[in-house]
Amino acid sequence: GRTVTILCPYDVRRLDSRVLADAHATHPTVIRDGRSAESEAYAPETVVARYNEPLAAVPEVSAVCFSFDGGSLAEARHRAADEAGRLGLAAARTRDLLLVVAELTTNSVVHGGGRGVLRMWGEGGTEGAVVCEVRDAGVLADPLAGRRPAPPERPGGRGLLLVNLVADLVRTHTGGAGTTVRCWFGR
């Protein structure tokens, strides 16, 4: 990876105190009056836990639902391809979606208890998005998995990063009941 420094300006005179508290919790270094200092409130794990909220309910009426395990991964991909076509997803985006479905369903089998559920539906009409969701019984130990690259010396850990790079939007919720990853693909 490449080292990078990013400066995030905040108008401390106009912003709400909650916004500033969140900024201090999410930034390891703060600059005040031209001086750089370590943020005493820096707590990225606390912030991640705060925003690890359950996802909105799936629109059951319009969603396609398929339970899968290690023996039905190919069928899950075929069903996803059929549903993407039915929902009007462009061919290039369908290839992206199938890559994501392959990664997420395989992760469920390998890391999430050996099985999972794939759901797909459309949002926002023909100009909206196709949404795919994979849910399993596993618990994601690193809630930032897929949001930052794995160390180069580690042999795995790049699949969720790929999912985040390919989908237009990825939302994840993990907890005692399992993990849900929901991905949006613009039509």
mmCIF file with all atom_site columns, C-alpha atoms in Angstrom:
data_model
loop_
_atom_site.group_PDB
_atom_site.id
_atom_site.type_symbol
_atom_site.label_atom_id
_atom_site.label_alt_id
_atom_site.label_comp_id
_atom_site.label_asym_id
_atom_site.label_entity_id
_atom_site.label_seq_id
_atom_site.pdbx_PDB_ins_code
_atom_site.Cartn_x
_atom_site.Cartn_y
_atom_site.Cartn_z
_atom_site.occupancy
_atom_site.B_iso_or_equiv
_atom_site.pdbx_formal_charge
_atom_site.auth_seq_id
_atom_site.auth_comp_id
_atom_site.auth_asym_id
_atom_site.auth_atom_id
_atom_site.pdbx_PDB_model_num
ATOM 1   C CA . GLY A 1 1   ? 0.000   0.000   0.000   1.00 0.00 ? 1   GLY A CA 1
ATOM 2   C CA . ARG A 1 2   ? 0.844   3.606   -0.455  1.00 0.00 ? 2   ARG A CA 1
ATOM 3   C CA . THR A 1 3   ? 1.073   6.000   2.467   1.00 0.00 ? 3   THR A CA 1
ATOM 4   C CA . VAL A 1 4   ? -1.233  8.953   2.081   1.00 0.00 ? 4   VAL A CA 1
ATOM 5   C CA . THR A 1 5   ? -2.132  11.954  4.193   1.00 0.00 ? 5   THR A CA 1
ATOM 6   C CA . ILE A 1 6   ? -5.588  13.473  3.906   1.00 0.00 ? 6   ILE A CA 1
ATOM 7   C CA . LEU A 1 7   ? -6.695  16.709  5.532   1.00 0.00 ? 7   LEU A CA 1
ATOM 8   C CA . CYS A 1 8   ? -10.404 16.849  6.425   1.00 0.00 ? 8   CYS A CA 1
ATOM 9   C CA . PRO A 1 9   ? -11.437 20.447  7.151   1.00 0.00 ? 9   PRO A CA 1
ATOM 10  C CA . TYR A 1 10  ? -14.234 21.037  9.676   1.00 0.00 ? 10  TYR A CA 1
ATOM 11  C CA . ASP A 1 11  ? -15.762 24.433  10.443  1.00 0.00 ? 11  ASP A CA 1
ATOM 12  C CA . VAL A 1 12  ? -15.640 24.212  14.244  1.00 0.00 ? 12  VAL A CA 1
ATOM 13  C CA . ARG A 1 13  ? -17.575 27.464  14.615  1.00 0.00 ? 13  ARG A CA 1
ATOM 14  C CA . ARG A 1 14  ? -20.611 26.294  12.644  1.00 0.00 ? 14  ARG A CA 1
ATOM 15  C CA . LEU A 1 15  ? -20.840 22.527  13.037  1.00 0.00 ? 15  LEU A CA 1
ATOM 16  C CA . ASP A 1 16  ? -22.905 20.796  15.678  1.00 0.00 ? 16  ASP A CA 1
ATOM 17  C CA . SER A 1 17  ? -20.928 19.446  18.632  1.00 0.00 ? 17  SER A CA 1
ATOM 18  C CA . ARG A 1 18  ? -22.012 15.863  17.750  1.00 0.00 ? 18  ARG A CA 1
ATOM 19  C CA . VAL A 1 19  ? -20.442 16.192  14.298  1.00 0.00 ? 19  VAL A CA 1
ATOM 20  C CA . LEU A 1 20  ? -17.209 17.457  15.829  1.00 0.00 ? 20  LEU A CA 1
ATOM 21  C CA . ALA A 1 21  ? -17.205 14.646  18.425  1.00 0.00 ? 21  ALA A CA 1
ATOM 22  C CA . ASP A 1 22  ? -17.631 12.119  15.607  1.00 0.00 ? 22  ASP A CA 1
ATOM 23  C CA . ALA A 1 23  ? -14.738 13.747  13.720  1.00 0.00 ? 23  ALA A CA 1
ATOM 24  C CA . HIS A 1 24  ? -12.493 13.437  16.771  1.00 0.00 ? 24  HIS A CA 1
ATOM 25  C CA . ALA A 1 25  ? -13.511 9.773   17.176  1.00 0.00 ? 25  ALA A CA 1
ATOM 26  C CA . THR A 1 26  ? -12.726 8.962   13.531  1.00 0.00 ? 26  THR A CA 1
ATOM 27  C CA . HIS A 1 27  ? -9.478  10.894  13.040  1.00 0.00 ? 27  HIS A CA 1
ATOM 28  C CA . PRO A 1 28  ? -6.255  9.843   14.797  1.00 0.00 ? 28  PRO A CA 1
ATOM 29  C CA . THR A 1 29  ? -4.760  13.323  14.482  1.00 0.00 ? 29  THR A CA 1
ATOM 30  C CA . VAL A 1 30  ? -6.403  16.720  14.838  1.00 0.00 ? 30  VAL A CA 1
ATOM 31  C CA . ILE A 1 31  ? -5.069  20.161  13.987  1.00 0.00 ? 31  ILE A CA 1
ATOM 32  C CA . ARG A 1 32  ? -6.122  23.061  16.147  1.00 0.00 ? 32  ARG A CA 1
ATOM 33  C CA . ASP A 1 33  ? -4.680  26.556  15.812  1.00 0.00 ? 33  ASP A CA 1
ATOM 34  C CA . GLY A 1 34  ? -2.126  25.245  13.318  1.00 0.00 ? 34  GLY A CA 1
ATOM 35  C CA . ARG A 1 35  ? -0.778  22.560  15.663  1.00 0.00 ? 35  ARG A CA 1
ATOM 36  C CA . SER A 1 36  ? -1.064  18.839  15.052  1.00 0.00 ? 36  SER A CA 1
ATOM 37  C CA . ALA A 1 37  ? -1.954  16.647  18.035  1.00 0.00 ? 37  ALA A CA 1
ATOM 38  C CA . GLU A 1 38  ? -3.115  13.108  18.708  1.00 0.00 ? 38  GLU A CA 1
ATOM 39  C CA . SER A 1 39  ? -6.901  12.925  19.078  1.00 0.00 ? 39  SER A CA 1
ATOM 40  C CA . GLU A 1 40  ? -7.687  11.758  22.603  1.00 0.00 ? 40  GLU A CA 1
ATOM 41  C CA . ALA A 1 41  ? -11.141 10.681  21.424  1.00 0.00 ? 41  ALA A CA 1
ATOM 42  C CA . TYR A 1 42  ? -9.918  8.521   18.511  1.00 0.00 ? 42  TYR A CA 1
ATOM 43  C CA . ALA A 1 43  ? -11.936 5.277   18.690  1.00 0.00 ? 43  ALA A CA 1
ATOM 44  C CA . PRO A 1 44  ? -12.581 3.783   15.238  1.00 0.00 ? 44  PRO A CA 1
ATOM 45  C CA . GLU A 1 45  ? -13.937 0.485   16.625  1.00 0.00 ? 45  GLU A CA 1
ATOM 46  C CA . THR A 1 46  ? -16.536 2.347   18.675  1.00 0.00 ? 46  THR A CA 1
ATOM 47  C CA . VAL A 1 47  ? -17.628 4.338   15.645  1.00 0.00 ? 47  VAL A CA 1
ATOM 48  C CA . VAL A 1 48  ? -17.871 1.224   13.460  1.00 0.00 ? 48  VAL A CA 1
ATOM 49  C CA . ALA A 1 49  ? -19.946 -0.542  16.137  1.00 0.00 ? 49  ALA A CA 1
ATOM 50  C CA . ARG A 1 50  ? -22.230 2.494   16.402  1.00 0.00 ? 50  ARG A CA 1
ATOM 51  C CA . TYR A 1 51  ? -23.032 2.357   12.694  1.00 0.00 ? 51  TYR A CA 1
ATOM 52  C CA . ASN A 1 52  ? -23.374 -1.456  12.447  1.00 0.00 ? 52  ASN A CA 1
ATOM 53  C CA . GLU A 1 53  ? -27.161 -1.258  12.328  1.00 0.00 ? 53  GLU A CA 1
ATOM 54  C CA . PRO A 1 54  ? -29.549 -3.860  10.882  1.00 0.00 ? 54  PRO A CA 1
ATOM 55  C CA . LEU A 1 55  ? -30.424 -3.270  7.241   1.00 0.00 ? 55  LEU A CA 1
ATOM 56  C CA . ALA A 1 56  ? -33.944 -2.319  6.158   1.00 0.00 ? 56  ALA A CA 1
ATOM 57  C CA . ALA A 1 57  ? -36.367 -5.173  5.554   1.00 0.00 ? 57  ALA A CA 1
ATOM 58  C CA . VAL A 1 58  ? -36.253 -6.867  2.161   1.00 0.00 ? 58  VAL A CA 1
ATOM 59  C CA . PRO A 1 59  ? -39.327 -6.204  -0.020  1.00 0.00 ? 59  PRO A CA 1
ATOM 60  C CA . GLU A 1 60  ? -40.595 -9.802  0.261   1.00 0.00 ? 60  GLU A CA 1
ATOM 61  C CA . VAL A 1 61  ? -43.230 -9.396  -2.452  1.00 0.00 ? 61  VAL A CA 1
ATOM 62  C CA . SER A 1 62  ? -40.742 -8.620  -5.205  1.00 0.00 ? 62  SER A CA 1
ATOM 63  C CA . ALA A 1 63  ? -37.607 -10.364 -3.950  1.00 0.00 ? 63  ALA A CA 1
ATOM 64  C CA . VAL A 1 64  ? -36.302 -13.604 -5.388  1.00 0.00 ? 64  VAL A CA 1
ATOM 65  C CA . CYS A 1 65  ? -34.951 -15.848 -2.639  1.00 0.00 ? 65  CYS A CA 1
ATOM 66  C CA . PHE A 1 66  ? -32.591 -18.818 -3.039  1.00 0.00 ? 66  PHE A CA 1
ATOM 67  C CA . SER A 1 67  ? -31.031 -20.886 -0.250  1.00 0.00 ? 67  SER A CA 1
ATOM 68  C CA . PHE A 1 68  ? -27.618 -22.258 -1.184  1.00 0.00 ? 68  PHE A CA 1
ATOM 69  C CA . ASP A 1 69  ? -24.800 -24.416 0.133   1.00 0.00 ? 69  ASP A CA 1
ATOM 70  C CA . GLY A 1 70  ? -21.504 -25.704 -1.239  1.00 0.00 ? 70  GLY A CA 1
ATOM 71  C CA . GLY A 1 71  ? -23.267 -27.968 -3.723  1.00 0.00 ? 71  GLY A CA 1
ATOM 72  C CA . SER A 1 72  ? -25.444 -25.238 -5.219  1.00 0.00 ? 72  SER A CA 1
ATOM 73  C CA . LEU A 1 73  ? -23.064 -22.303 -5.755  1.00 0.00 ? 73  LEU A CA 1
ATOM 74  C CA . ALA A 1 74  ? -23.290 -22.626 -9.551  1.00 0.00 ? 74  ALA A CA 1
ATOM 75  C CA . GLU A 1 75  ? -27.091 -22.674 -9.361  1.00 0.00 ? 75  GLU A CA 1
ATOM 76  C CA . ALA A 1 76  ? -27.014 -19.523 -7.209  1.00 0.00 ? 76  ALA A CA 1
ATOM 77  C CA . ARG A 1 77  ? -25.000 -17.758 -9.922  1.00 0.00 ? 77  ARG A CA 1
ATOM 78  C CA . HIS A 1 78  ? -27.374 -18.996 -12.661 1.00 0.00 ? 78  HIS A CA 1
ATOM 79  C CA . ARG A 1 79  ? -30.402 -17.792 -10.717 1.00 0.00 ? 79  ARG A CA 1
ATOM 80  C CA . ALA A 1 80  ? -28.703 -14.429 -10.151 1.00 0.00 ? 80  ALA A CA 1
ATOM 81  C CA . ALA A 1 81  ? -27.995 -14.124 -13.890 1.00 0.00 ? 81  ALA A CA 1
ATOM 82  C CA . ASP A 1 82  ? -31.613 -14.940 -14.757 1.00 0.00 ? 82  ASP A CA 1
ATOM 83  C CA . GLU A 1 83  ? -32.955 -12.432 -12.225 1.00 0.00 ? 83  GLU A CA 1
ATOM 84  C CA . ALA A 1 84  ? -30.525 -9.712  -13.365 1.00 0.00 ? 84  ALA A CA 1
ATOM 85  C CA . GLY A 1 85  ? -31.798 -10.198 -16.917 1.00 0.00 ? 85  GLY A CA 1
ATOM 86  C CA . ARG A 1 86  ? -35.431 -10.120 -15.804 1.00 0.00 ? 86  ARG A CA 1
ATOM 87  C CA . LEU A 1 87  ? -34.766 -6.893  -13.866 1.00 0.00 ? 87  LEU A CA 1
ATOM 88  C CA . GLY A 1 88  ? -33.135 -5.230  -16.891 1.00 0.00 ? 88  GLY A CA 1
ATOM 89  C CA . LEU A 1 89  ? -29.547 -5.025  -15.672 1.00 0.00 ? 89  LEU A CA 1
ATOM 90  C CA . ALA A 1 90  ? -27.108 -4.233  -18.496 1.00 0.00 ? 90  ALA A CA 1
ATOM 91  C CA . ALA A 1 91  ? -24.760 -7.028  -19.589 1.00 0.00 ? 91  ALA A CA 1
ATOM 92  C CA . ALA A 1 92  ? -21.597 -5.370  -18.215 1.00 0.00 ? 92  ALA A CA 1
ATOM 93  C CA . ARG A 1 93  ? -23.246 -4.739  -14.842 1.00 0.00 ? 93  ARG A CA 1
ATOM 94  C CA . THR A 1 94  ? -24.581 -8.309  -14.824 1.00 0.00 ? 94  THR A CA 1
ATOM 95  C CA . ARG A 1 95  ? -21.008 -9.579  -15.115 1.00 0.00 ? 95  ARG A CA 1
ATOM 96  C CA . ASP A 1 96  ? -20.077 -7.390  -12.133 1.00 0.00 ? 96  ASP A CA 1
ATOM 97  C CA . LEU A 1 97  ? -23.069 -8.647  -10.168 1.00 0.00 ? 97  LEU A CA 1
ATOM 98  C CA . LEU A 1 98  ? -22.192 -12.286 -10.903 1.00 0.00 ? 98  LEU A CA 1
ATOM 99  C CA . LEU A 1 99  ? -18.634 -11.720 -9.694  1.00 0.00 ? 99  LEU A CA 1
ATOM 100 C CA . VAL A 1 100 ? -20.034 -10.286 -6.451  1.00 0.00 ? 100 VAL A CA 1
ATOM 101 C CA . VAL A 1 101 ? -22.551 -13.127 -6.076  1.00 0.00 ? 101 VAL A CA 1
ATOM 102 C CA . ALA A 1 102 ? -19.785 -15.703 -6.606  1.00 0.00 ? 102 ALA A CA 1
ATOM 103 C CA . GLU A 1 103 ? -17.597 -14.046 -3.977  1.00 0.00 ? 103 GLU A CA 1
ATOM 104 C CA . LEU A 1 104 ? -20.311 -13.557 -1.368  1.00 0.00 ? 104 LEU A CA 1
ATOM 105 C CA . THR A 1 105 ? -21.895 -16.999 -1.724  1.00 0.00 ? 105 THR A CA 1
ATOM 106 C CA . THR A 1 106 ? -18.489 -18.681 -1.587  1.00 0.00 ? 106 THR A CA 1
ATOM 107 C CA . ASN A 1 107 ? -17.638 -16.653 1.530   1.00 0.00 ? 107 ASN A CA 1
ATOM 108 C CA . SER A 1 108 ? -20.872 -17.876 3.110   1.00 0.00 ? 108 SER A CA 1
ATOM 109 C CA . VAL A 1 109 ? -19.965 -21.490 2.433   1.00 0.00 ? 109 VAL A CA 1
ATOM 110 C CA . VAL A 1 110 ? -16.349 -21.136 3.589   1.00 0.00 ? 110 VAL A CA 1
ATOM 111 C CA . HIS A 1 111 ? -16.714 -18.655 6.474   1.00 0.00 ? 111 HIS A CA 1
ATOM 112 C CA . GLY A 1 112 ? -20.429 -18.365 7.234   1.00 0.00 ? 112 GLY A CA 1
ATOM 113 C CA . GLY A 1 113 ? -21.583 -21.759 8.368   1.00 0.00 ? 113 GLY A CA 1
ATOM 114 C CA . GLY A 1 114 ? -21.612 -23.619 5.061   1.00 0.00 ? 114 GLY A CA 1
ATOM 115 C CA . ARG A 1 115 ? -24.809 -22.141 3.676   1.00 0.00 ? 115 ARG A CA 1
ATOM 116 C CA . GLY A 1 116 ? -26.661 -18.922 3.096   1.00 0.00 ? 116 GLY A CA 1
ATOM 117 C CA . VAL A 1 117 ? -29.550 -17.155 1.409   1.00 0.00 ? 117 VAL A CA 1
ATOM 118 C CA . LEU A 1 118 ? -29.299 -15.058 -1.774  1.00 0.00 ? 118 LEU A CA 1
ATOM 119 C CA . ARG A 1 119 ? -32.011 -12.472 -2.418  1.00 0.00 ? 119 ARG A CA 1
ATOM 120 C CA . MET A 1 120 ? -32.407 -10.099 -5.339  1.00 0.00 ? 120 MET A CA 1
ATOM 121 C CA . TRP A 1 121 ? -34.865 -7.346  -6.195  1.00 0.00 ? 121 TRP A CA 1
ATOM 122 C CA . GLY A 1 122 ? -35.185 -4.121  -8.136  1.00 0.00 ? 122 GLY A CA 1
ATOM 123 C CA . GLU A 1 123 ? -35.465 -0.622  -6.695  1.00 0.00 ? 123 GLU A CA 1
ATOM 124 C CA . GLY A 1 124 ? -36.455 2.632   -8.361  1.00 0.00 ? 124 GLY A CA 1
ATOM 125 C CA . GLY A 1 125 ? -37.946 1.313   -11.601 1.00 0.00 ? 125 GLY A CA 1
ATOM 126 C CA . THR A 1 126 ? -35.979 0.995   -14.832 1.00 0.00 ? 126 THR A CA 1
ATOM 127 C CA . GLU A 1 127 ? -33.637 3.853   -13.885 1.00 0.00 ? 127 GLU A CA 1
ATOM 128 C CA . GLY A 1 128 ? -32.980 2.472   -10.405 1.00 0.00 ? 128 GLY A CA 1
ATOM 129 C CA . ALA A 1 129 ? -30.850 -0.396  -9.214  1.00 0.00 ? 129 ALA A CA 1
ATOM 130 C CA . VAL A 1 130 ? -30.730 -4.141  -8.924  1.00 0.00 ? 130 VAL A CA 1
ATOM 131 C CA . VAL A 1 131 ? -30.019 -5.177  -5.349  1.00 0.00 ? 131 VAL A CA 1
ATOM 132 C CA . CYS A 1 132 ? -28.495 -8.466  -4.288  1.00 0.00 ? 132 CYS A CA 1
ATOM 133 C CA . GLU A 1 133 ? -28.161 -9.605  -0.712  1.00 0.00 ? 133 GLU A CA 1
ATOM 134 C CA . VAL A 1 134 ? -26.343 -12.564 0.801   1.00 0.00 ? 134 VAL A CA 1
ATOM 135 C CA . ARG A 1 135 ? -27.092 -13.568 4.374   1.00 0.00 ? 135 ARG A CA 1
ATOM 136 C CA . ASP A 1 136 ? -25.438 -16.323 6.401   1.00 0.00 ? 136 ASP A CA 1
ATOM 137 C CA . ALA A 1 137 ? -24.832 -17.462 9.986   1.00 0.00 ? 137 ALA A CA 1
ATOM 138 C CA . GLY A 1 138 ? -21.227 -16.243 10.174  1.00 0.00 ? 138 GLY A CA 1
ATOM 139 C CA . VAL A 1 139 ? -20.050 -13.236 12.137  1.00 0.00 ? 139 VAL A CA 1
ATOM 140 C CA . LEU A 1 140 ? -17.664 -10.829 10.447  1.00 0.00 ? 140 LEU A CA 1
ATOM 141 C CA . ALA A 1 141 ? -14.808 -10.385 12.938  1.00 0.00 ? 141 ALA A CA 1
ATOM 142 C CA . ASP A 1 142 ? -13.446 -7.281  11.197  1.00 0.00 ? 142 ASP A CA 1
ATOM 143 C CA . PRO A 1 143 ? -16.317 -4.890  10.448  1.00 0.00 ? 143 PRO A CA 1
ATOM 144 C CA . LEU A 1 144 ? -14.008 -2.962  8.110   1.00 0.00 ? 144 LEU A CA 1
ATOM 145 C CA . ALA A 1 145 ? -13.210 -6.043  6.013   1.00 0.00 ? 145 ALA A CA 1
ATOM 146 C CA . GLY A 1 146 ? -13.523 -5.029  2.395   1.00 0.00 ? 146 GLY A CA 1
ATOM 147 C CA . ARG A 1 147 ? -13.152 -1.346  3.212   1.00 0.00 ? 147 ARG A CA 1
ATOM 148 C CA . ARG A 1 148 ? -9.372  -1.476  3.417   1.00 0.00 ? 148 ARG A CA 1
ATOM 149 C CA . PRO A 1 149 ? -6.821  -3.660  1.602   1.00 0.00 ? 149 PRO A CA 1
ATOM 150 C CA . ALA A 1 150 ? -5.460  -6.795  3.230   1.00 0.00 ? 150 ALA A CA 1
ATOM 151 C CA . PRO A 1 151 ? -1.747  -6.754  4.081   1.00 0.00 ? 151 PRO A CA 1
ATOM 152 C CA . PRO A 1 152 ? 0.337   -7.842  1.055   1.00 0.00 ? 152 PRO A CA 1
ATOM 153 C CA . GLU A 1 153 ? 1.833   -10.799 2.930   1.00 0.00 ? 153 GLU A CA 1
ATOM 154 C CA . ARG A 1 154 ? -1.609  -12.265 3.710   1.00 0.00 ? 154 ARG A CA 1
ATOM 155 C CA . PRO A 1 155 ? -2.689  -14.862 1.128   1.00 0.00 ? 155 PRO A CA 1
ATOM 156 C CA . GLY A 1 156 ? -6.439  -14.085 1.275   1.00 0.00 ? 156 GLY A CA 1
ATOM 157 C CA . GLY A 1 157 ? -8.751  -11.333 2.382   1.00 0.00 ? 157 GLY A CA 1
ATOM 158 C CA . ARG A 1 158 ? -9.304  -9.499  -0.887  1.00 0.00 ? 158 ARG A CA 1
ATOM 159 C CA . GLY A 1 159 ? -12.731 -10.761 -1.907  1.00 0.00 ? 159 GLY A CA 1
ATOM 160 C CA . LEU A 1 160 ? -14.796 -8.267  0.083   1.00 0.00 ? 160 LEU A CA 1
ATOM 161 C CA . LEU A 1 161 ? -12.548 -5.472  -1.164  1.00 0.00 ? 161 LEU A CA 1
ATOM 162 C CA . LEU A 1 162 ? -13.365 -6.611  -4.701  1.00 0.00 ? 162 LEU A CA 1
ATOM 163 C CA . VAL A 1 163 ? -17.080 -6.556  -3.815  1.00 0.00 ? 163 VAL A CA 1
ATOM 164 C CA . ASN A 1 164 ? -16.762 -2.963  -2.572  1.00 0.00 ? 164 ASN A CA 1
ATOM 165 C CA . LEU A 1 165 ? -14.870 -1.919  -5.706  1.00 0.00 ? 165 LEU A CA 1
ATOM 166 C CA . VAL A 1 166 ? -17.313 -3.509  -8.167  1.00 0.00 ? 166 VAL A CA 1
ATOM 167 C CA . ALA A 1 167 ? -20.727 -2.712  -6.647  1.00 0.00 ? 167 ALA A CA 1
ATOM 168 C CA . ASP A 1 168 ? -22.099 0.828   -6.631  1.00 0.00 ? 168 ASP A CA 1
ATOM 169 C CA . LEU A 1 169 ? -22.945 0.622   -2.937  1.00 0.00 ? 169 LEU A CA 1
ATOM 170 C CA . VAL A 1 170 ? -22.294 -2.053  -0.305  1.00 0.00 ? 170 VAL A CA 1
ATOM 171 C CA . ARG A 1 171 ? -23.962 -2.179  3.108   1.00 0.00 ? 171 ARG A CA 1
ATOM 172 C CA . THR A 1 172 ? -23.023 -4.756  5.728   1.00 0.00 ? 172 THR A CA 1
ATOM 173 C CA . HIS A 1 173 ? -24.511 -5.743  9.053   1.00 0.00 ? 173 HIS A CA 1
ATOM 174 C CA . THR A 1 174 ? -22.963 -8.364  11.308  1.00 0.00 ? 174 THR A CA 1
ATOM 175 C CA . GLY A 1 175 ? -23.973 -9.627  14.721  1.00 0.00 ? 175 GLY A CA 1
ATOM 176 C CA . GLY A 1 176 ? -24.882 -12.687 16.740  1.00 0.00 ? 176 GLY A CA 1
ATOM 177 C CA . ALA A 1 177 ? -27.544 -13.792 14.245  1.00 0.00 ? 177 ALA A CA 1
ATOM 178 C CA . GLY A 1 178 ? -25.118 -13.702 11.301  1.00 0.00 ? 178 GLY A CA 1
ATOM 179 C CA . THR A 1 179 ? -23.920 -11.397 8.551   1.00 0.00 ? 179 THR A CA 1
ATOM 180 C CA . THR A 1 180 ? -25.830 -9.691  5.752   1.00 0.00 ? 180 THR A CA 1
ATOM 181 C CA . VAL A 1 181 ? -24.099 -8.034  2.795   1.00 0.00 ? 181 VAL A CA 1
ATOM 182 C CA . ARG A 1 182 ? -26.316 -5.999  0.468   1.00 0.00 ? 182 ARG A CA 1
ATOM 183 C CA . CYS A 1 183 ? -25.043 -4.610  -2.864  1.00 0.00 ? 183 CYS A CA 1
ATOM 184 C CA . TRP A 1 184 ? -26.584 -2.168  -5.337  1.00 0.00 ? 184 TRP A CA 1
ATOM 185 C CA . PHE A 1 185 ? -25.912 -2.144  -9.100  1.00 0.00 ? 185 PHE A CA 1
ATOM 186 C CA . GLY A 1 186 ? -27.256 0.751   -11.199 1.00 0.00 ? 186 GLY A CA 1
ATOM 187 C CA . ARG A 1 187 ? -29.206 -0.286  -14.289 1.00 0.00 ? 187 ARG A CA 1
#
